Amino acid sequence: MDQIPLPLLLDGATGSELLRRGMPAGSCAEAWVLQHPEVLLELQRAYVSAGAEVLLAPTFGANAVRLEEHGLPGKVEEYNLRLVELSRQAAGGKALVAGDLAPTGKFIEPFGEYTFEKLVDVYTERAAALEKAGVDLFLAETTMTMPEARAAVLAIRSVSERPVLVSFTCDENGRTLSGTDVLAALIVMQGMGVSAFGLNCSSGPDRMLEQIRRLSPYARVPLLAKPNAGLPEMVDGRAVYHCPPEEFASYTRALAEAGVRVFGGCCGTTPAHIAALKAALDAIDFAAFPAVEHDPDVIPCASETEARFITPDVDVGEEIQCSSDLMEDILEAEEERPQGALKIEIMEEDDLELFAENQYVIKDPLCISTDVPELLEGALRLFQGRAFWDGTQELDSAFLEQMRDRYGLILL
């Protein structure tokens, strides 16, 4: 996979700036931009002049789910191609263009009507369109659930070798609206080989810095910070942001010291914010920052919502078989052995369905046990965390390495 240049400066807000320039609230931003291309071109050219090295194509909601909600079915490829071309014009060869992917807002079973594979299909359609459009990299941002992040990465990887960046949005406690700890998200995403991981939206740089510092000790990929221009205040029905460019940029050094190498601005930021950020970055000697040391005997793994840590000699309990009592068996095992790990046995195709229905209750480290390669990959695909393999079953080492690279499987 191509690597991204570091440090890297993204552009600022698109949505809030389009609203300020006349886009009606609640409209389909993608359709409005195509009807008013000169507005986007002016904005993005201003970002390039301010020093942005990457323009995010206005493809945030250009997926089948969002477009159909606006009465625009069958427009995914057309819209993505046209929107990327606009950003390419604005870049004028002076900046890269990223394909911007937003959440679909859909939940997988048992909390929603989507299966994980259906979610992957939605992301694959638009990833293929963005690849066809010739984007230089992909950014899946404002992510709030692990299934959407994993679906996006798997989809992009199936159609492209371009860099993949992933950014979650969270509250002041580091939790998404679906309850996922962003530290767990970091562990899963870097296990799947993303080029950078970070946070965007939800807060200003001051509060985002607190969460970035939580992530830093465990980050083995560059971190990304794309904060709002402070927390918004609703004034006459519009969001107003109170963090001026100088204050916004004043946190740049602290973010850099915490491992951030991809910078940008989200809601409320303007070309002036990006210019201030550019000036702050130019004053930093990134080579002077010491590398973060990681204890090789502490191995991060994660469930869908929780970060967990194991050692090579982790205590794995008795195997749990997939049955109609799987949820109760998982909860009982975690209560009885709070410092251990779960080991779930997958022996046949029907086990995968039971596993998919109940995997969301897992909180502790998970070891998947099977001697059938197809079942291991099926379970890894369905598990919305990062599992490990303890070597008690015999499987081809080359296959296990593929599972490590594709799904982040930890090989003890």
Short mmCIF file of C-alpha atoms in Angstrom, two decimals:
data_model
loop_
_atom_site.label_atom_id
_atom_site.label_comp_id
_atom_site.label_asym_id
_atom_site.label_seq_id
_atom_site.Cartn_x
_atom_site.Cartn_y
_atom_site.Cartn_z
CA MET A 1 0.00 0.00 0.00
CA ASP A 2 1.21 3.49 -0.81
CA GLN A 3 2.44 5.48 2.16
CA ILE A 4 1.35 9.00 3.06
CA PRO A 5 3.87 11.82 3.45
CA LEU A 6 4.27 12.98 7.05
CA PRO A 7 3.47 15.35 8.60
CA LEU A 8 0.39 15.90 6.46
CA LEU A 9 -2.03 18.84 6.49
CA LEU A 10 -5.64 18.22 5.49
CA ASP A 11 -8.10 20.96 4.62
CA GLY A 12 -10.78 22.40 6.90
CA ALA A 13 -14.54 22.24 7.10
CA THR A 14 -16.67 21.74 4.03
CA GLY A 15 -20.21 21.40 5.36
CA SER A 16 -20.24 24.41 7.68
CA GLU A 17 -18.52 26.53 5.03
CA LEU A 18 -21.05 25.53 2.36
CA LEU A 19 -23.87 26.46 4.74
CA ARG A 20 -22.21 29.83 5.30
CA ARG A 21 -22.04 30.27 1.53
CA GLY A 22 -25.74 29.63 0.92
CA MET A 23 -26.40 25.88 1.01
CA PRO A 24 -29.82 25.31 2.65
CA ALA A 25 -29.76 23.32 5.88
CA GLY A 26 -30.96 19.75 5.43
CA SER A 27 -30.24 19.61 1.72
CA CYS A 28 -28.18 16.94 0.00
CA ALA A 29 -24.72 18.53 0.07
CA GLU A 30 -23.45 16.41 -2.80
CA ALA A 31 -26.29 17.41 -5.12
CA TRP A 32 -26.05 21.06 -4.08
CA VAL A 33 -22.31 21.16 -4.81
CA LEU A 34 -22.87 19.74 -8.28
CA GLN A 35 -25.46 22.45 -8.89
CA HIS A 36 -23.13 25.17 -7.52
CA PRO A 37 -19.61 23.96 -8.40
CA GLU A 38 -18.12 27.45 -8.26
CA VAL A 39 -18.78 27.62 -4.50
CA LEU A 40 -16.77 24.47 -3.81
CA LEU A 41 -13.98 25.48 -6.19
CA GLU A 42 -13.58 28.85 -4.46
CA LEU A 43 -13.53 27.24 -1.00
CA GLN A 44 -11.10 24.47 -1.82
CA ARG A 45 -8.76 26.79 -3.72
CA ALA A 46 -8.67 28.93 -0.58
CA TYR A 47 -7.65 25.86 1.41
CA VAL A 48 -4.83 25.13 -1.03
CA SER A 49 -3.65 28.74 -0.77
CA ALA A 50 -3.73 28.38 3.02
CA GLY A 51 -1.34 25.43 2.82
CA ALA A 52 -3.57 22.36 2.76
CA GLU A 53 -1.77 19.38 1.25
CA VAL A 54 -4.93 17.27 0.92
CA LEU A 55 -8.39 18.29 -0.24
CA LEU A 56 -11.24 16.08 0.90
CA ALA A 57 -13.55 15.57 -2.05
CA PRO A 58 -17.14 16.45 -1.03
CA THR A 59 -18.17 12.78 -1.20
CA PHE A 60 -18.99 12.55 2.52
CA GLY A 61 -22.51 11.27 2.02
CA ALA A 62 -22.22 9.96 -1.53
CA ASN A 63 -23.14 6.38 -0.65
CA ALA A 64 -26.20 4.42 -1.73
CA VAL A 65 -27.94 4.74 1.64
CA ARG A 66 -27.62 8.51 1.95
CA LEU A 67 -28.33 9.27 -1.69
CA GLU A 68 -31.45 7.11 -1.72
CA GLU A 69 -32.69 8.97 1.36
CA HIS A 70 -32.50 12.13 -0.76
CA GLY A 71 -34.35 10.48 -3.65
CA LEU A 72 -31.21 9.91 -5.71
CA PRO A 73 -30.92 6.16 -6.28
CA GLY A 74 -28.34 4.81 -8.69
CA LYS A 75 -26.14 7.90 -8.49
CA VAL A 76 -23.19 6.57 -6.48
CA GLU A 77 -20.66 6.23 -9.28
CA GLU A 78 -21.75 9.34 -11.18
CA TYR A 79 -21.69 11.58 -8.11
CA ASN A 80 -18.37 10.31 -6.78
CA LEU A 81 -16.70 10.73 -10.18
CA ARG A 82 -18.00 14.26 -10.65
CA LEU A 83 -17.26 15.40 -7.09
CA VAL A 84 -13.70 14.09 -7.16
CA GLU A 85 -13.13 15.83 -10.48
CA LEU A 86 -14.21 19.14 -8.95
CA SER A 87 -11.71 18.75 -6.12
CA ARG A 88 -9.03 17.76 -8.62
CA GLN A 89 -9.69 21.04 -10.45
CA ALA A 90 -9.46 22.98 -7.18
CA ALA A 91 -6.21 21.23 -6.24
CA GLY A 92 -4.59 22.29 -9.48
CA GLY A 93 -1.78 19.82 -8.97
CA LYS A 94 -0.80 21.48 -5.67
CA ALA A 95 -2.62 19.10 -3.30
CA LEU A 96 -3.68 15.48 -3.10
CA VAL A 97 -7.36 14.55 -3.28
CA ALA A 98 -8.90 12.18 -0.74
CA GLY A 99 -12.09 10.21 -1.10
CA ASP A 100 -14.18 11.12 1.95
CA LEU A 101 -16.44 8.39 3.34
CA ALA A 102 -19.12 9.07 5.95
CA PRO A 103 -21.04 6.57 8.04
CA THR A 104 -24.18 5.13 6.50
CA GLY A 105 -26.01 5.30 9.83
CA LYS A 106 -27.00 1.65 9.48
CA PHE A 107 -26.58 -0.92 12.26
CA ILE A 108 -25.96 -4.61 11.81
CA GLU A 109 -28.04 -7.37 13.34
CA PRO A 110 -29.27 -7.78 16.05
CA PHE A 111 -29.57 -3.97 16.46
CA GLY A 112 -30.43 -3.16 12.86
CA GLU A 113 -31.65 -4.70 9.65
CA TYR A 114 -28.26 -4.88 7.93
CA THR A 115 -25.92 -7.84 7.89
CA PHE A 116 -22.22 -7.07 8.04
CA GLU A 117 -21.79 -8.26 4.46
CA LYS A 118 -24.52 -5.89 3.26
CA LEU A 119 -22.67 -3.05 4.96
CA VAL A 120 -19.45 -4.10 3.23
CA ASP A 121 -21.30 -4.09 -0.10
CA VAL A 122 -22.46 -0.49 0.41
CA TYR A 123 -18.92 0.64 1.14
CA THR A 124 -17.46 -1.40 -1.71
CA GLU A 125 -19.71 0.29 -4.28
CA ARG A 126 -18.53 3.75 -3.31
CA ALA A 127 -14.90 2.74 -2.72
CA ALA A 128 -14.82 1.34 -6.25
CA ALA A 129 -16.26 4.61 -7.57
CA LEU A 130 -13.65 6.64 -5.70
CA GLU A 131 -10.88 4.38 -6.97
CA LYS A 132 -12.19 4.82 -10.50
CA ALA A 133 -12.21 8.57 -9.92
CA GLY A 134 -8.50 8.39 -9.14
CA VAL A 135 -8.36 9.58 -5.52
CA ASP A 136 -4.91 9.61 -3.93
CA LEU A 137 -6.08 8.24 -0.58
CA PHE A 138 -9.22 7.41 1.39
CA LEU A 139 -10.52 8.89 4.64
CA ALA A 140 -13.36 7.18 6.50
CA GLU A 141 -14.29 9.86 9.01
CA THR A 142 -16.80 10.74 11.73
CA THR A 143 -17.09 6.99 12.33
CA MET A 144 -19.17 5.92 15.33
CA THR A 145 -19.38 2.13 15.14
CA MET A 146 -16.80 -0.59 14.73
CA PRO A 147 -18.78 -2.47 12.06
CA GLU A 148 -18.86 0.60 9.82
CA ALA A 149 -15.12 1.22 10.26
CA ARG A 150 -14.25 -2.41 9.58
CA ALA A 151 -16.62 -2.59 6.61
CA ALA A 152 -15.05 0.55 5.14
CA VAL A 153 -11.50 -0.76 5.48
CA LEU A 154 -12.33 -4.20 4.08
CA ALA A 155 -14.23 -2.62 1.19
CA ILE A 156 -11.46 -0.19 0.29
CA ARG A 157 -8.83 -2.90 0.51
CA SER A 158 -10.83 -5.06 -1.90
CA VAL A 159 -10.62 -2.44 -4.67
CA SER A 160 -7.56 -0.29 -3.97
CA GLU A 161 -3.97 -0.19 -2.72
CA ARG A 162 -4.20 3.48 -1.77
CA PRO A 163 -3.61 4.64 1.82
CA VAL A 164 -6.60 4.30 4.14
CA LEU A 165 -7.08 6.73 7.03
CA VAL A 166 -9.80 6.20 9.63
CA SER A 167 -11.16 8.77 12.05
CA PHE A 168 -13.71 8.25 14.83
CA THR A 169 -15.79 10.83 16.67
CA CYS A 170 -16.34 10.50 20.42
CA ASP A 171 -17.50 12.26 23.58
CA GLU A 172 -15.26 13.70 26.30
CA ASN A 173 -14.89 10.21 27.82
CA GLY A 174 -13.56 8.73 24.60
CA ARG A 175 -16.76 6.82 23.78
CA THR A 176 -18.73 6.88 20.56
CA LEU A 177 -22.50 7.12 20.50
CA SER A 178 -22.60 3.33 20.12
CA GLY A 179 -20.44 2.85 23.23
CA THR A 180 -17.11 1.98 21.58
CA ASP A 181 -13.97 3.17 23.33
CA VAL A 182 -11.81 4.88 20.71
CA LEU A 183 -8.80 3.06 22.17
CA ALA A 184 -10.46 -0.21 21.13
CA ALA A 185 -11.05 1.30 17.69
CA LEU A 186 -7.36 2.23 17.41
CA ILE A 187 -6.31 -1.32 18.29
CA VAL A 188 -8.65 -2.85 15.71
CA MET A 189 -7.89 -0.39 12.94
CA GLN A 190 -4.11 -0.51 13.23
CA GLY A 191 -4.35 -4.29 13.34
CA MET A 192 -6.09 -4.11 9.96
CA GLY A 193 -3.22 -2.04 8.60
CA VAL A 194 -4.64 1.46 8.22
CA SER A 195 -2.14 4.19 7.36
CA ALA A 196 -3.30 6.51 10.14
CA PHE A 197 -5.96 6.57 12.85
CA GLY A 198 -7.45 9.46 14.73
CA LEU A 199 -10.34 11.61 15.81
CA ASN A 200 -12.45 14.28 14.16
CA CYS A 201 -15.42 16.48 14.91
CA SER A 202 -17.24 16.42 18.30
CA SER A 203 -14.91 18.82 20.14
CA GLY A 204 -12.28 21.52 19.91
CA PRO A 205 -8.54 20.84 19.97
CA ASP A 206 -8.32 21.15 23.77
CA ARG A 207 -10.65 18.25 24.51
CA MET A 208 -9.42 16.22 21.56
CA LEU A 209 -5.87 16.47 22.93
CA GLU A 210 -6.96 14.59 26.07
CA GLN A 211 -8.15 11.62 24.02
CA ILE A 212 -5.16 11.70 21.68
CA ARG A 213 -2.93 11.38 24.75
CA ARG A 214 -4.90 8.28 25.76
CA LEU A 215 -4.25 6.74 22.35
CA SER A 216 -0.59 7.70 22.05
CA PRO A 217 1.01 4.95 24.21
CA TYR A 218 -0.68 2.25 22.12
CA ALA A 219 -0.45 3.79 18.65
CA ARG A 220 1.78 2.01 16.18
CA VAL A 221 0.47 4.11 13.29
CA PRO A 222 0.49 7.90 12.88
CA LEU A 223 -2.33 9.65 14.71
CA LEU A 224 -4.77 12.04 13.07
CA ALA A 225 -6.43 15.07 14.68
CA LYS A 226 -9.19 16.99 12.90
CA PRO A 227 -11.04 18.92 15.62
CA ASN A 228 -13.89 21.37 15.35
CA ALA A 229 -13.32 25.07 15.92
CA GLY A 230 -14.57 24.50 19.47
CA LEU A 231 -17.95 23.27 20.64
CA PRO A 232 -20.80 24.81 18.63
CA GLU A 233 -23.45 27.13 20.05
CA MET A 234 -26.82 27.35 18.33
CA VAL A 235 -27.64 30.98 17.46
CA ASP A 236 -30.79 31.71 15.44
CA GLY A 237 -30.88 28.08 14.32
CA ARG A 238 -27.26 28.00 13.14
CA ALA A 239 -24.19 26.47 14.73
CA VAL A 240 -21.64 29.11 15.73
CA TYR A 241 -18.05 28.15 16.57
CA HIS A 242 -15.99 30.29 18.93
CA CYS A 243 -12.42 28.99 18.57
CA PRO A 244 -10.48 31.51 16.43
CA PRO A 245 -7.59 30.43 14.19
CA GLU A 246 -4.80 31.44 16.57
CA GLU A 247 -6.30 29.54 19.50
CA PHE A 248 -7.06 26.56 17.28
CA ALA A 249 -3.44 26.37 16.12
CA SER A 250 -2.02 26.86 19.61
CA TYR A 251 -2.55 23.16 20.38
CA THR A 252 -0.53 21.97 17.40
CA ARG A 253 2.75 21.35 19.23
CA ALA A 254 1.05 19.42 22.04
CA LEU A 255 -0.80 17.28 19.50
CA ALA A 256 2.45 16.66 17.63
CA GLU A 257 4.20 15.63 20.85
CA ALA A 258 1.36 13.14 21.43
CA GLY A 259 2.00 11.47 18.08
CA VAL A 260 -0.27 13.34 15.68
CA ARG A 261 1.18 13.50 12.20
CA VAL A 262 -2.00 14.16 10.19
CA PHE A 263 -3.63 17.50 10.98
CA GLY A 264 -6.75 19.24 9.76
CA GLY A 265 -9.95 21.00 10.74
CA CYS A 266 -13.55 19.86 11.01
CA CYS A 267 -16.78 21.78 11.61
CA GLY A 268 -16.41 25.52 11.94
CA THR A 269 -12.84 25.72 10.66
CA THR A 270 -12.02 27.99 7.73
CA PRO A 271 -9.09 28.67 5.41
CA ALA A 272 -7.80 31.04 8.11
CA HIS A 273 -7.70 28.12 10.59
CA ILE A 274 -5.73 26.02 8.10
CA ALA A 275 -3.30 28.88 7.44
CA ALA A 276 -2.68 29.22 11.19
CA LEU A 277 -2.24 25.46 11.46
CA LYS A 278 0.23 25.50 8.57
CA ALA A 279 2.30 28.21 10.26
CA ALA A 280 2.34 26.25 13.52
CA LEU A 281 3.43 23.08 11.75
CA ASP A 282 6.25 24.86 9.93
CA ALA A 283 7.69 25.87 13.31
CA ILE A 284 7.87 22.28 14.64
CA ASP A 285 10.88 19.99 14.35
CA PHE A 286 9.15 16.60 14.29
CA ALA A 287 12.47 14.75 14.26
CA ALA A 288 13.17 16.06 17.78
CA PHE A 289 10.27 14.12 19.31
CA PRO A 290 11.35 10.79 20.87
CA ALA A 291 9.72 7.63 19.55
CA VAL A 292 7.13 6.02 21.79
CA GLU A 293 8.43 2.79 23.30
CA HIS A 294 6.10 -0.23 23.43
CA ASP A 295 6.40 -3.17 25.80
CA PRO A 296 6.60 -6.27 23.54
CA ASP A 297 5.05 -8.41 26.29
CA VAL A 298 1.88 -6.32 26.40
CA ILE A 299 -0.32 -7.19 23.43
CA PRO A 300 -3.35 -4.97 22.70
CA CYS A 301 -6.53 -6.67 21.60
CA ALA A 302 -10.14 -5.52 21.65
CA SER A 303 -13.78 -6.41 21.52
CA GLU A 304 -16.30 -4.28 19.63
CA THR A 305 -16.38 -1.77 22.49
CA GLU A 306 -13.50 -2.42 24.90
CA ALA A 307 -9.71 -2.32 24.77
CA ARG A 308 -8.00 -5.25 26.47
CA PHE A 309 -4.39 -6.32 26.90
CA ILE A 310 -2.84 -9.78 27.05
CA THR A 311 0.62 -11.28 27.42
CA PRO A 312 2.09 -14.20 25.45
CA ASP A 313 1.25 -16.53 28.36
CA VAL A 314 -2.37 -15.36 28.66
CA ASP A 315 -4.63 -17.70 30.64
CA VAL A 316 -7.20 -19.04 28.17
CA GLY A 317 -10.13 -20.77 29.82
CA GLU A 318 -12.08 -23.77 28.70
CA GLU A 319 -13.47 -23.65 25.19
CA ILE A 320 -16.98 -22.31 24.84
CA GLN A 321 -19.01 -24.14 22.23
CA CYS A 322 -21.47 -22.32 20.03
CA SER A 323 -24.97 -23.23 21.13
CA SER A 324 -28.30 -21.59 21.86
CA ASP A 325 -26.82 -20.69 25.26
CA LEU A 326 -23.80 -18.90 23.81
CA MET A 327 -24.65 -15.48 25.22
CA GLU A 328 -25.15 -16.86 28.72
CA ASP A 329 -21.94 -18.89 28.44
CA ILE A 330 -19.95 -15.81 27.42
CA LEU A 331 -21.33 -13.65 30.22
CA GLU A 332 -20.78 -16.39 32.80
CA ALA A 333 -17.19 -17.01 31.70
CA GLU A 334 -16.33 -13.32 31.83
CA GLU A 335 -17.82 -12.99 35.30
CA GLU A 336 -15.98 -16.04 36.65
CA ARG A 337 -12.60 -15.17 35.10
CA PRO A 338 -12.39 -11.37 34.85
CA GLN A 339 -8.63 -11.37 34.21
CA GLY A 340 -8.55 -14.15 31.63
CA ALA A 341 -9.56 -14.60 28.03
CA LEU A 342 -12.42 -16.30 26.22
CA LYS A 343 -11.92 -19.17 23.83
CA ILE A 344 -14.82 -19.87 21.50
CA GLU A 345 -14.88 -22.98 19.33
CA ILE A 346 -16.16 -22.71 15.75
CA MET A 347 -16.71 -26.19 14.32
CA GLU A 348 -19.31 -25.81 11.54
CA GLU A 349 -21.10 -23.24 9.40
CA ASP A 350 -24.06 -23.00 11.76
CA ASP A 351 -21.69 -21.90 14.51
CA LEU A 352 -20.88 -18.76 12.56
CA GLU A 353 -24.51 -17.65 12.65
CA LEU A 354 -24.68 -18.15 16.42
CA PHE A 355 -21.36 -16.38 16.83
CA ALA A 356 -22.55 -13.40 14.75
CA GLU A 357 -25.72 -13.07 16.82
CA ASN A 358 -23.86 -12.98 20.13
CA GLN A 359 -20.35 -11.62 19.53
CA TYR A 360 -21.37 -8.11 20.53
CA VAL A 361 -21.62 -9.11 24.23
CA ILE A 362 -17.92 -10.06 24.34
CA LYS A 363 -15.80 -7.69 26.41
CA ASP A 364 -12.70 -9.75 27.23
CA PRO A 365 -9.87 -10.88 24.91
CA LEU A 366 -11.10 -13.48 22.44
CA CYS A 367 -9.30 -16.56 21.16
CA ILE A 368 -11.01 -18.29 18.22
CA SER A 369 -10.53 -22.04 18.03
CA THR A 370 -11.05 -24.05 14.83
CA ASP A 371 -9.09 -26.30 12.49
CA VAL A 372 -11.00 -25.21 9.38
CA PRO A 373 -9.48 -22.20 7.55
CA GLU A 374 -12.79 -21.04 6.08
CA LEU A 375 -14.43 -21.04 9.51
CA LEU A 376 -11.59 -19.06 11.04
CA GLU A 377 -11.87 -16.39 8.36
CA GLY A 378 -15.64 -16.36 8.70
CA ALA A 379 -15.40 -15.80 12.45
CA LEU A 380 -12.73 -13.12 12.08
CA ARG A 381 -14.85 -11.30 9.53
CA LEU A 382 -17.88 -11.35 11.85
CA PHE A 383 -16.04 -10.43 15.04
CA GLN A 384 -16.07 -6.66 15.39
CA GLY A 385 -12.90 -6.60 17.45
CA ARG A 386 -9.35 -7.95 17.29
CA ALA A 387 -8.96 -11.61 18.26
CA PHE A 388 -5.93 -13.81 18.88
CA TRP A 389 -4.77 -17.30 17.91
CA ASP A 390 -3.04 -19.42 20.54
CA GLY A 391 -1.64 -22.10 18.23
CA THR A 392 -3.37 -25.10 19.78
CA GLN A 393 -5.01 -25.92 16.45
CA GLU A 394 -2.94 -26.67 13.37
CA LEU A 395 -3.44 -24.35 10.41
CA ASP A 396 -1.13 -23.35 7.57
CA SER A 397 1.21 -20.54 8.67
CA ALA A 398 0.83 -18.65 5.38
CA PHE A 399 -2.94 -18.64 5.83
CA LEU A 400 -2.62 -17.38 9.40
CA GLU A 401 -0.40 -14.57 8.20
CA GLN A 402 -3.08 -13.61 5.66
CA MET A 403 -5.61 -13.46 8.50
CA ARG A 404 -3.20 -11.30 10.49
CA ASP A 405 -2.80 -8.86 7.63
CA ARG A 406 -6.48 -8.74 6.66
CA TYR A 407 -8.25 -8.82 10.02
CA GLY A 408 -5.52 -8.08 12.55
CA LEU A 409 -5.42 -11.60 13.98
CA ILE A 410 -2.84 -11.74 16.76
CA LEU A 411 -0.57 -14.79 16.47
CA LEU A 412 0.86 -15.85 19.83
#
